[in-house]
Coordinates of C-alpha atoms and ligand atoms in Angstrom, one line a residue:
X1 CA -62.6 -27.8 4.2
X2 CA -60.6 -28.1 7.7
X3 CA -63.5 -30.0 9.1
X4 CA -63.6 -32.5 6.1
X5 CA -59.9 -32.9 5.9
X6 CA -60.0 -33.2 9.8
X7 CA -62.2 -35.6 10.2
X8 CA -60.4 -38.2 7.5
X9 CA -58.9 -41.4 9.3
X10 CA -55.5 -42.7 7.9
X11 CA -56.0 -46.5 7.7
X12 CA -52.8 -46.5 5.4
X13 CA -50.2 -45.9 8.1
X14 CA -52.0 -48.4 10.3
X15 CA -50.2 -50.9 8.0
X16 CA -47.2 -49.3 8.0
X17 CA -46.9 -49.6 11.2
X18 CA -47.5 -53.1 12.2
X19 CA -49.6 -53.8 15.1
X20 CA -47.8 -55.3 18.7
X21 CA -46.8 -58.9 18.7
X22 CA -49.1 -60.3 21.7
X23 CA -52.2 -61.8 20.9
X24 CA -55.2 -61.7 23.7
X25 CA -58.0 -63.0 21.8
X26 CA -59.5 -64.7 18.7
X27 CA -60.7 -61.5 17.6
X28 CA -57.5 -60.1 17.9
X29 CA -55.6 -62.8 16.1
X30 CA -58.4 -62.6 13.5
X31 CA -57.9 -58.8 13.4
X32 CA -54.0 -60.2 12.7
X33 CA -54.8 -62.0 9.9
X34 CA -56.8 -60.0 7.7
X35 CA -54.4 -57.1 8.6
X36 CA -51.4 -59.4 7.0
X37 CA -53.4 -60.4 4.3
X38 CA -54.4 -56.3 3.8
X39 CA -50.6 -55.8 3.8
X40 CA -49.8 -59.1 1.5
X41 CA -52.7 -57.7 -1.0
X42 CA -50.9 -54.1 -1.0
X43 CA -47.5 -55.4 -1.5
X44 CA -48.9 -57.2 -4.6
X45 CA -50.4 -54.1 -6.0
X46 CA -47.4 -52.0 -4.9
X47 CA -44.8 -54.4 -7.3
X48 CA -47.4 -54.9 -10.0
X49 CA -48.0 -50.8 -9.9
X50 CA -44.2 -50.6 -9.7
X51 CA -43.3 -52.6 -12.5
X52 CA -46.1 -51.1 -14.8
X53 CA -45.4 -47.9 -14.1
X54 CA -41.6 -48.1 -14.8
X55 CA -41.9 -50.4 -17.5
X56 CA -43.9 -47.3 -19.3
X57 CA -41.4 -44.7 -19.0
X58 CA -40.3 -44.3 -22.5
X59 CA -39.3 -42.0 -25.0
X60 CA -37.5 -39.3 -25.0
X61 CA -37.2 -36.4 -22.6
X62 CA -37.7 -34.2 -25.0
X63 CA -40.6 -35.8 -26.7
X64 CA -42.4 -35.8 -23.0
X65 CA -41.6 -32.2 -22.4
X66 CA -43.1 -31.0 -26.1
X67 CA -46.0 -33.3 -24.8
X68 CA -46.4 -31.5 -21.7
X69 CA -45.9 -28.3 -22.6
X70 CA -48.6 -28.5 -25.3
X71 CA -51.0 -29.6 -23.4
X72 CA -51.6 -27.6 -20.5
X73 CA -51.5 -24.1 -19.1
X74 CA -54.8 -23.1 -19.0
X75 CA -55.8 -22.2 -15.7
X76 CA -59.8 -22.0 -15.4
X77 CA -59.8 -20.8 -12.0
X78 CA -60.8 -16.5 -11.9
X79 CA -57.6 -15.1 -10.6
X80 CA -57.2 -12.0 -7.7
X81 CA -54.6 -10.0 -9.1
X82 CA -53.5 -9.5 -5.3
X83 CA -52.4 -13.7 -5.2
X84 CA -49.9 -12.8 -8.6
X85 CA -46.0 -13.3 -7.3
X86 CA -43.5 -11.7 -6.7
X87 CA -45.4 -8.6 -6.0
X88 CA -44.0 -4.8 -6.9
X89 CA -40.3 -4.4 -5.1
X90 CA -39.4 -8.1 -5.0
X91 CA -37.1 -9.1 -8.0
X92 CA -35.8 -12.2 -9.0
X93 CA -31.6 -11.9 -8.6
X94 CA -29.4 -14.8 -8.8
X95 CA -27.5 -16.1 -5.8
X96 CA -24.4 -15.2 -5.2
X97 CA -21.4 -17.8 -4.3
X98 CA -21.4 -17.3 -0.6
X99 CA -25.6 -17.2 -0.3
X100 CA -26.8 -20.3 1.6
X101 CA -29.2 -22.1 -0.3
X102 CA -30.2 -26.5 0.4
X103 CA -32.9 -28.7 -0.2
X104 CA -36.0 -26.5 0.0
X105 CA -36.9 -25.3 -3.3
X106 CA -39.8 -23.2 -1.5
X107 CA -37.1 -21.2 0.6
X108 CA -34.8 -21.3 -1.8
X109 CA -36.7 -19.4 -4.6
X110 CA -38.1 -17.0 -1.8
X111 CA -34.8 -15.9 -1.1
X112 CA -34.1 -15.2 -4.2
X113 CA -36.3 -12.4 -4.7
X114 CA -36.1 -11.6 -1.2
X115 CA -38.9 -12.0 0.6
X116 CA -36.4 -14.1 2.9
X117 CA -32.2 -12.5 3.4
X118 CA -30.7 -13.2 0.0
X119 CA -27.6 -14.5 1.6
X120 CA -30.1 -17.6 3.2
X121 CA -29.7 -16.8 7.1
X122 CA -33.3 -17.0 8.1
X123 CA -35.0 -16.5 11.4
X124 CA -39.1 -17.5 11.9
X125 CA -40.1 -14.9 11.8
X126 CA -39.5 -13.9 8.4
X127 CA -39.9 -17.4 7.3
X128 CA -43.5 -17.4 8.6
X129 CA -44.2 -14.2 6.8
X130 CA -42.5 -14.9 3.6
X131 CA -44.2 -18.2 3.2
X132 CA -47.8 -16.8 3.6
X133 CA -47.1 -14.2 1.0
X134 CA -45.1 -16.1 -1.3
X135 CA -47.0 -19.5 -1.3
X136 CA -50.0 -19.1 1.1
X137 CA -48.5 -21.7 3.6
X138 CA -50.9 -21.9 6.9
X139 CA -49.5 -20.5 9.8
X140 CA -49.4 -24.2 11.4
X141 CA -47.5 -25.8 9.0
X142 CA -44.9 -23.3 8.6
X143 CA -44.5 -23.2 12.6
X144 CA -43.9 -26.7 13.2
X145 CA -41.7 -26.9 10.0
X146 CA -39.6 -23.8 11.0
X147 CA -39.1 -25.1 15.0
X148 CA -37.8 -28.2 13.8
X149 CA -35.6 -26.7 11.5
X150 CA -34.5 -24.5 14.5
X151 CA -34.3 -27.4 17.0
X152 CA -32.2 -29.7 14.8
X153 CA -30.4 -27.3 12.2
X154 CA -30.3 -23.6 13.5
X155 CA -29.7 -21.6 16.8
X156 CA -31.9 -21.4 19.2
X157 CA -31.5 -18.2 20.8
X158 CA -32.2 -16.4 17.7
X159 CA -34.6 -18.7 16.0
X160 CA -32.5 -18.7 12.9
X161 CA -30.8 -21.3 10.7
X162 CA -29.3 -21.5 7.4
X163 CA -31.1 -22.4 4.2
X164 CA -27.9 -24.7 2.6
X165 CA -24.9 -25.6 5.0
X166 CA -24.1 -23.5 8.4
X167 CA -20.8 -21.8 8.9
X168 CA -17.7 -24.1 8.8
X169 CA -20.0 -26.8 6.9
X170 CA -22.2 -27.2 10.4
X171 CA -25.8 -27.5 10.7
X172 CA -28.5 -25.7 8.0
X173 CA -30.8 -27.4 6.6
X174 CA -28.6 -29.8 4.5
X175 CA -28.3 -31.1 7.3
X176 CA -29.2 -35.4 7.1
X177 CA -32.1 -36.8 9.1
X178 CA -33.1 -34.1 10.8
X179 CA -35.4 -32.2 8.6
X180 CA -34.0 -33.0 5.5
X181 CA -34.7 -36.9 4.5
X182 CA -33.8 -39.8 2.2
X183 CA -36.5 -40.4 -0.4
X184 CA -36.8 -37.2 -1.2
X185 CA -39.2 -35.6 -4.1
X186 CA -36.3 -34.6 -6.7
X187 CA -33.0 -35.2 -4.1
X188 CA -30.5 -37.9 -4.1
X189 CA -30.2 -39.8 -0.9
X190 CA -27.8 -38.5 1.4
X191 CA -25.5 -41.8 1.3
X192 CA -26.0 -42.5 -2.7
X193 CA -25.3 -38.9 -3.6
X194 CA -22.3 -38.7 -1.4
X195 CA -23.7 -36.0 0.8
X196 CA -25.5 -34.3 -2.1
X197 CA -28.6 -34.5 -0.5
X198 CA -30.0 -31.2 -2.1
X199 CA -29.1 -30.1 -5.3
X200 CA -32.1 -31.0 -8.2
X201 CA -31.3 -34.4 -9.2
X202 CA -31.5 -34.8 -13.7
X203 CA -32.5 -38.9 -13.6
X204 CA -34.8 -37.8 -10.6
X205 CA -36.4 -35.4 -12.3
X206 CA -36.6 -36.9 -15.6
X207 CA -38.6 -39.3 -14.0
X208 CA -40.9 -37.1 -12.7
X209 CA -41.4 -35.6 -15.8
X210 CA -42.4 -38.9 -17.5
X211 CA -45.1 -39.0 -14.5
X212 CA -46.7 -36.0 -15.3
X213 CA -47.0 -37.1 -18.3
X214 CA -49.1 -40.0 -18.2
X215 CA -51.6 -38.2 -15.6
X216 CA -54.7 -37.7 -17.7
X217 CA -54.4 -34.0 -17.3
X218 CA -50.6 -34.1 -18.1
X219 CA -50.1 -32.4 -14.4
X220 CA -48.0 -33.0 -11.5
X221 CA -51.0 -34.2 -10.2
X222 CA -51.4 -35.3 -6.5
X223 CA -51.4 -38.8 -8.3
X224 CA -48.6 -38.7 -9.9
X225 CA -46.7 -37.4 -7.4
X226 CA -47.7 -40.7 -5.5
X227 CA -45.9 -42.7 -8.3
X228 CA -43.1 -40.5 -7.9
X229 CA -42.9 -41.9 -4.3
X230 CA -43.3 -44.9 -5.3
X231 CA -40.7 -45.2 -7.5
X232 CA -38.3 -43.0 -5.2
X233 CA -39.7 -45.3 -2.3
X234 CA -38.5 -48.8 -4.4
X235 CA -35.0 -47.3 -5.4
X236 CA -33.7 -46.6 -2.4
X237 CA -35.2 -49.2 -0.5
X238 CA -33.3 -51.5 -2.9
X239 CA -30.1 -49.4 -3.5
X240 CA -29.5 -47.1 0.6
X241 CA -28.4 -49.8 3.0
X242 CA -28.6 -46.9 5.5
X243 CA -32.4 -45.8 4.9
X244 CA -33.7 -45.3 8.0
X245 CA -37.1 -43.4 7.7
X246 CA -37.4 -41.3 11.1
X247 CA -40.6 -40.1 11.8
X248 CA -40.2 -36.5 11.9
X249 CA -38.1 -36.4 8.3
X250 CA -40.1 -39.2 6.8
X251 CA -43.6 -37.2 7.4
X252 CA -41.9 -33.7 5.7
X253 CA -40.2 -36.1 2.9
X254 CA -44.0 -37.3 2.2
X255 CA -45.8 -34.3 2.9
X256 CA -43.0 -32.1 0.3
X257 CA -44.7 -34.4 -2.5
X258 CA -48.1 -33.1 -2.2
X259 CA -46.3 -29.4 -1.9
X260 CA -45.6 -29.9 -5.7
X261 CA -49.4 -29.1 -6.8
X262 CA -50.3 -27.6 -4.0
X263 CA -48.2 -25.0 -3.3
X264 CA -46.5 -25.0 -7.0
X265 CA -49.6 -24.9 -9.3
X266 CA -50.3 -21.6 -11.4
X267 CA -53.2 -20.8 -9.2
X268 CA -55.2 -23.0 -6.5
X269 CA -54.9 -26.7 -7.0
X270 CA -57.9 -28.4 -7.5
X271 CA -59.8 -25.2 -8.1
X272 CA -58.6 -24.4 -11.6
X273 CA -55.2 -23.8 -10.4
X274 CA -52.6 -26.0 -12.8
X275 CA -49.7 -28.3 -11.6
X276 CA -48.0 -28.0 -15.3
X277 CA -45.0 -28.3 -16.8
X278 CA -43.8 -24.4 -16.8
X279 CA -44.5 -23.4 -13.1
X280 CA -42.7 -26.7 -11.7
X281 CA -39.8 -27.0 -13.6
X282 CA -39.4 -23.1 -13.1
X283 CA -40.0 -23.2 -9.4
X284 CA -37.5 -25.8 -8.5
X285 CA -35.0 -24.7 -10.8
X286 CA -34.8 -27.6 -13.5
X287 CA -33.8 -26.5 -16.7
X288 CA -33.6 -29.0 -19.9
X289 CA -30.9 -28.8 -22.2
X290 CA -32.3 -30.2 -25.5
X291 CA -28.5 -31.1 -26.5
X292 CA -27.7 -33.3 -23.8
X293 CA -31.1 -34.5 -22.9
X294 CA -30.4 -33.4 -19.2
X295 CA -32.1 -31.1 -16.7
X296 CA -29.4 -28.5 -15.2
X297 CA -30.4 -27.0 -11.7
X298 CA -30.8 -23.4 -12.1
X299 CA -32.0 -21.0 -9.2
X300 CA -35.1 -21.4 -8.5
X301 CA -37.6 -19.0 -10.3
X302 CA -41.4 -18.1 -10.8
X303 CA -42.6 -18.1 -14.3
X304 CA -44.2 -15.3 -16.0
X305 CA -47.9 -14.6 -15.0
X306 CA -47.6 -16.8 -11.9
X307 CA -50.0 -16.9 -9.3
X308 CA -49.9 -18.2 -6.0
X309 CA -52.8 -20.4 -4.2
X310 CA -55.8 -18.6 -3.3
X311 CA -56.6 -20.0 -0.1
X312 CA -54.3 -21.5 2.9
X313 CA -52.8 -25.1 3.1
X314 CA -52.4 -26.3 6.1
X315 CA -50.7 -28.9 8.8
X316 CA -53.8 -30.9 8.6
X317 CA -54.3 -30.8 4.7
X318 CA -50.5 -31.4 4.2
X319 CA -50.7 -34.6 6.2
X320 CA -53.8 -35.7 4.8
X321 CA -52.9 -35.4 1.4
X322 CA -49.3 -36.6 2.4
X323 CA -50.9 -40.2 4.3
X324 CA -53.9 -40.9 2.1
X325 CA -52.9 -40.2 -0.9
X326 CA -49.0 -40.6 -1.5
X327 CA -47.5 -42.8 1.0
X328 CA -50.3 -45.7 -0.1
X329 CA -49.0 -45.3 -3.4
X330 CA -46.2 -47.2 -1.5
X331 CA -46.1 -47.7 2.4
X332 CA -42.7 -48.4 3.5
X333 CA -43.0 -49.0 6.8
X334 CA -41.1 -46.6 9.4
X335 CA -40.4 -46.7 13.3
X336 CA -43.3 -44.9 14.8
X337 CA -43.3 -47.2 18.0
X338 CA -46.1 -44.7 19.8
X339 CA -48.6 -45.3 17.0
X340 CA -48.0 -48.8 16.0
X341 CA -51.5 -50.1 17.3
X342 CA -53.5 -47.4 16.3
X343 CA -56.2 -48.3 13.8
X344 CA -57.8 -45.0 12.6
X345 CA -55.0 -42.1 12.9
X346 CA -56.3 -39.0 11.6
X347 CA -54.1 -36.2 11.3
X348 CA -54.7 -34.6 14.7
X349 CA -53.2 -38.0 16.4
X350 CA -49.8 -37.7 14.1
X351 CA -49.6 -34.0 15.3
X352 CA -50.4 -34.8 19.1
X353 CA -47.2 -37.1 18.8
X354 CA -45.3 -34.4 17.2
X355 CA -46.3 -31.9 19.7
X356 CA -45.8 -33.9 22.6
X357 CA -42.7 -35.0 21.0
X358 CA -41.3 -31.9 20.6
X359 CA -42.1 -30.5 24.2
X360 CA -39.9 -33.1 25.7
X361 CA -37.1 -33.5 23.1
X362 CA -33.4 -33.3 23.7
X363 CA -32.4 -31.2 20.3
X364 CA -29.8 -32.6 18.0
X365 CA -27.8 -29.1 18.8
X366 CA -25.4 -28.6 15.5
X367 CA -22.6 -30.7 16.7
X368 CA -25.0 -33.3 17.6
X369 CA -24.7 -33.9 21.1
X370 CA -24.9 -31.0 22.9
X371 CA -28.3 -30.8 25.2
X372 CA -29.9 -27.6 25.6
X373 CA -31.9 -26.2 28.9
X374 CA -35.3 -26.2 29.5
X375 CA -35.8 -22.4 28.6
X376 CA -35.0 -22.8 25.1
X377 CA -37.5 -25.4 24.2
X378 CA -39.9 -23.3 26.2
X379 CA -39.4 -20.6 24.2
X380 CA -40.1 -23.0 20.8
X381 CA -43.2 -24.6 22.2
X382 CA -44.7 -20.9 23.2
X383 CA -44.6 -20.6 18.8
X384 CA -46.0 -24.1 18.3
X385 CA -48.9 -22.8 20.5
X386 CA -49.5 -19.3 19.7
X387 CA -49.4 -21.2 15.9
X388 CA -52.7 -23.3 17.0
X389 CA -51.0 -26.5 17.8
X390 CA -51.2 -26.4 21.6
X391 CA -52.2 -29.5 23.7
X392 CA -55.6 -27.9 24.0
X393 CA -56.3 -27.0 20.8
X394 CA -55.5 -30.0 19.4
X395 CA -57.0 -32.1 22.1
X396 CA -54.2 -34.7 22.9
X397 CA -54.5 -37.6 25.2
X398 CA -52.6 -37.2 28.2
X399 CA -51.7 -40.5 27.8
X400 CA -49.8 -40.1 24.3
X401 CA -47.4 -37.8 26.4
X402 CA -43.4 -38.9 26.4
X403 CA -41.1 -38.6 29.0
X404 CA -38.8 -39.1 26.2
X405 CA -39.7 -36.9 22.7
X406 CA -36.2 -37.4 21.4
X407 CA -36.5 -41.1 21.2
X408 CA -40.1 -40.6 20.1
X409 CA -39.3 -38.3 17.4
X410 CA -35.8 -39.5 16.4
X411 CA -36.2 -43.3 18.0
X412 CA -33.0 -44.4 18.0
X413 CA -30.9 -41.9 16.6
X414 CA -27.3 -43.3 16.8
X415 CA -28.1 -46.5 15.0
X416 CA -26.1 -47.2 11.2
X417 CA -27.8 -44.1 9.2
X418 CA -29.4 -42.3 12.0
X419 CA -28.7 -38.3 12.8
X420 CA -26.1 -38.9 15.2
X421 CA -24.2 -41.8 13.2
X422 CA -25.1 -40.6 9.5
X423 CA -23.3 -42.6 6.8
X424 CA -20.2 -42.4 5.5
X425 CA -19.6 -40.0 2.8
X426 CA -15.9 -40.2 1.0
X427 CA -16.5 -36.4 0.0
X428 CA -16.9 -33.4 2.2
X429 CA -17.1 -31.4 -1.7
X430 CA -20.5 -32.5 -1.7
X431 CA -22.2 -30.1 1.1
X432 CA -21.8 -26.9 -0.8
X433 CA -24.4 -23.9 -0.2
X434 CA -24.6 -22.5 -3.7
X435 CA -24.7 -25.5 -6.2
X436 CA -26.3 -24.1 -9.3
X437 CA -25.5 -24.2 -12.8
X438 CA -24.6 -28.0 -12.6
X439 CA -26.3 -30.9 -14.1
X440 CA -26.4 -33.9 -11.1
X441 CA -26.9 -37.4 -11.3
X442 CA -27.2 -38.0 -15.1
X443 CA -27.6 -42.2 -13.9
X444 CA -29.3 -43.7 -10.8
X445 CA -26.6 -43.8 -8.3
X446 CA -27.1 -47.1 -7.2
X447 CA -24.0 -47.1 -5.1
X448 CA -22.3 -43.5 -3.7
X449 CA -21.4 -41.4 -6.6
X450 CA -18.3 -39.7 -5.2
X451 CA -16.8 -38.4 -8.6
X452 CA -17.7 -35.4 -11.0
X453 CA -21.6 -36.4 -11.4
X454 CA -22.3 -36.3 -7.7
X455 CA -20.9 -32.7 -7.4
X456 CA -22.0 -31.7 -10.7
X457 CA -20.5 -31.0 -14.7
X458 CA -21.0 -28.0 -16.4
X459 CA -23.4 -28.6 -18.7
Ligands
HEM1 C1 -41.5 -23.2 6.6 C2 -40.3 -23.6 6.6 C3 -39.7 -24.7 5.7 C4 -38.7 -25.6 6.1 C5 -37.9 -25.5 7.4 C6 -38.5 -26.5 5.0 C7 -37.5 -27.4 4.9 C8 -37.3 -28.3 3.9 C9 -36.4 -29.4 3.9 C10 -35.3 -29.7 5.0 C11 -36.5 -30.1 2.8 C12 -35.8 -31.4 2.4 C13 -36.7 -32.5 2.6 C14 -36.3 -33.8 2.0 O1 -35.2 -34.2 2.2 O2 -37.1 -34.4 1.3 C15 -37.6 -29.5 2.1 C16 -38.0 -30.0 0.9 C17 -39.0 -29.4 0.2 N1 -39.7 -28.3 0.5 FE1 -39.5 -27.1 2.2 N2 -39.3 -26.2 4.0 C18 -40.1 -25.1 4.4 C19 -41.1 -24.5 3.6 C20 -41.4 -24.8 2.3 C21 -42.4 -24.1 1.5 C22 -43.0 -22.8 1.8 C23 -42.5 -24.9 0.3 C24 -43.3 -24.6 -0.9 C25 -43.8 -23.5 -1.2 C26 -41.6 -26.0 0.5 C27 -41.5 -27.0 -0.5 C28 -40.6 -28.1 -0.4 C29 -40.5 -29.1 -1.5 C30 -41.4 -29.2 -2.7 C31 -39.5 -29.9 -1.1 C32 -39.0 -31.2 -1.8 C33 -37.8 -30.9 -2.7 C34 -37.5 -32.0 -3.6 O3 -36.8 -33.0 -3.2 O4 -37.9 -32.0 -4.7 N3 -41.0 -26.0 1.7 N4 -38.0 -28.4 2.8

């Protein structure tokens, strides 16, 4: 499964990431011209897919919903009672108003019945453990997830970081362009939403919903997941003036779309494991109101009889799943300068460049400018390596090395939008930790909704 998944080039982000300007040859300029035309064809298909597949969400919410709940829930795969969640002597328990809890409905819900701190102060190690038992996340992928989130959000010392907003509103994971990203699966953009950036978004969702139910299986498939994108993609191109798609961000953005089967199916996606209807609107905490037609966020919570994936998902699977099959469902293009002219990524290239990235990078400490010394990254590359991504092990050409891995990983991060000049929010309100209960964004915020529906109504 590694091997096959491995092995898979990524043709689609060779047109997202246009090739260099010079021209040495007629082959080359050929090469240029069928590449334009590629990208001329896809952007065709992209609006005609994008107008179809808006134009046919209709009906009610409700109606979709009785739809989808009727029609699946079967899982066919034959469950090990060892993979069925939470396990004796975790419990489900609310979060309390000071408990720290952001965009990650993964952590989130894993706090909550505490396989991570309740109050949402996590360090890797637990977070590596946690996710393996909770979700069956690979070792790899949860590494280079968590020393991000420590580089960019956290403390570095103690490997720790907050799952909502730091102390004193500082750093966590609701944090803006560091981990956390615009174009998000079931998230507002961070300058639409006013700095809401991670509470469960109703007209978001909603959408999602109406997704799931035209897949053939009426499942959050992989699929329609990738229309999700698409549609996400389209709106905030159109509506964010400060959309900036970092690399870094972008590639956990995209890769948290393909987390919705494959880590939130009732069993093991694609091997009789289901994406439905129950398990994902439980898991990330979306709960529909039948009077008001509206999702409220609720803490996120496993359904009855739930059972996690059988076997491990990985770095390399994640970005697979996250290149070939959602991000063509609409390539945006984003500023990945190192591998603009490569023709065949697979995933190992994208992970040399985030390894090599990260061995060099100045981190965006919490207040955004401080740098750190050597040691400390030292320390974060020895996990990145003892988690199987070393330079070795992954086999990375010396030559894709950067002197520079901030401006690799995080080119130009003071522009309009970037992590170090983030847009203007008129509301500070918006970065609370513990935001549940709420209903968000009954309409597409097509400019920054500032006012009660931003921060939330009671329902
Ligand atoms: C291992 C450490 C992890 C870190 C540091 C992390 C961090 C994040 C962050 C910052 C976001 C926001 C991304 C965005 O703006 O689009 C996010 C979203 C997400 N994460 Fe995690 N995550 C981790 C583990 C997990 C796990 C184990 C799961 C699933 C079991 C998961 C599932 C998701 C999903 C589905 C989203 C998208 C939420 C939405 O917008 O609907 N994550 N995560």
């Amino acid at each position: 499964m590694k091997t096959a998944y491995a092995l898979a080039g990524l043709p689609a982000l060779a047109l997202a990431f246009p090739g260099m300007m010079g021209v040495n040859s007629r082959e080359e300029a050929l090469q240029q011209l069928k590449e334009t035309r590629m990208a001329e064809q896809a952007e065709k298909e992209k609006r005609q897919v994008l107008g179809g597949l808006l134009g046919s969400l209709t009906g009610t919410v409700g109606g979709v919903i009785n739809d989808l709940t009727g029609a699946v829930g079967s899982v066919t795969e034959a469950l090990n009672p060892d993979n069925k969640r939470p396990e004796p002597g975790y419990t489900f328990q609310a979060p309390g108003p000071n408990d720290s809890r952001g965009p990650c409905p993964g952590l989130n819900l894993l706090a909550n019945y505490g396989y991570l701190p309740r109050n949402g102060h996590v360090n890797y190690g637990q977070v590596v453990e946690a996710t393996a038992r909770g979700f069956n996340m690979g070792l790899d992928l949860a590494t280079v997830l968590a020393v991000f989130a420590i580089l960019t959000d956290g403390d570095i010392p103690s490997q720790s970081w907050y799952l909502g907003t730091g102390p004193s509103n500082v750093g966590g994971l609701n944090r803006h362009d560091t981990v956390e990203a615009d174009i998000s699966p079931n998230r507002e953009d961070y300058y639409l939403g006013c700095g809401n950036n991670h509470a469960l978004s109703s007209r978001i969702f909603t959408q999602n919903v109406q997704f799931a139910s035209q897949d053939p299986n009426k499942e959050f498939s992989l699929n329609a997941m990738g229309n999700q994108w698409a549609a996400n993609g389209a709106f905030s191109v159109k509506n964010n003036p400060y959309l900036y798609l970092f690399p870094f961000p972008s590639i956990v953005s995209i890769a948290a779309y393909n987390f919705y089967p494959q880590f939130f199916s009732n069993g093991t996606y694609g091997a009789g494991g289901v994406a439905n209807y129950e398990s994902i609107a439980s898991i990330i905490g979306a709960q529909f109101d039948e009077k008001t037609q509206q999702f409220e966020y609720v803490p996120e919570r496993w359904p009855e009889n739930w059972y996690r994936r059988a076997t491990e998902y990985d770095a390399v699977q994640a970005l697979t799943d996250g290149f070939t099959i959602i991000y063509p469902h609409n390539p945006i293009p984003m500023v990945f300068p190192q591998l603009a002219n490569v023709q065949n990524l697979t995933p190992q290239d994208i992970l040399c460049v985030i390894y090599e990235g990260i061995t060099s990078i100045t981190p965006l400490f919490l207040g955004g400018t401080v740098e750190s010394g050597a040691n400390a990254i030292t320390s974060l590359v020895s996990l990145l390596d003892s988690a199987g991504l070393s330079n070795t092990t992954l086999g990375c050409p010396a030559s894709a090395e950067s002197q520079n891995g901030a401006s690799l990983l995080y080119p130009n991060a003071s522009q309009k939008g970037g992590p170090l000049n983030l847009p203007p929010t008129a509301s500070d309100g918006n970065a609370g930790n513990n935001v549940y209960n709420k209903v968000y964004f009954t309409k597409a915020p097509t400019t920054p909704q500032c006012n009660n529906q931003a921060s939330g109504v009671n329902p």
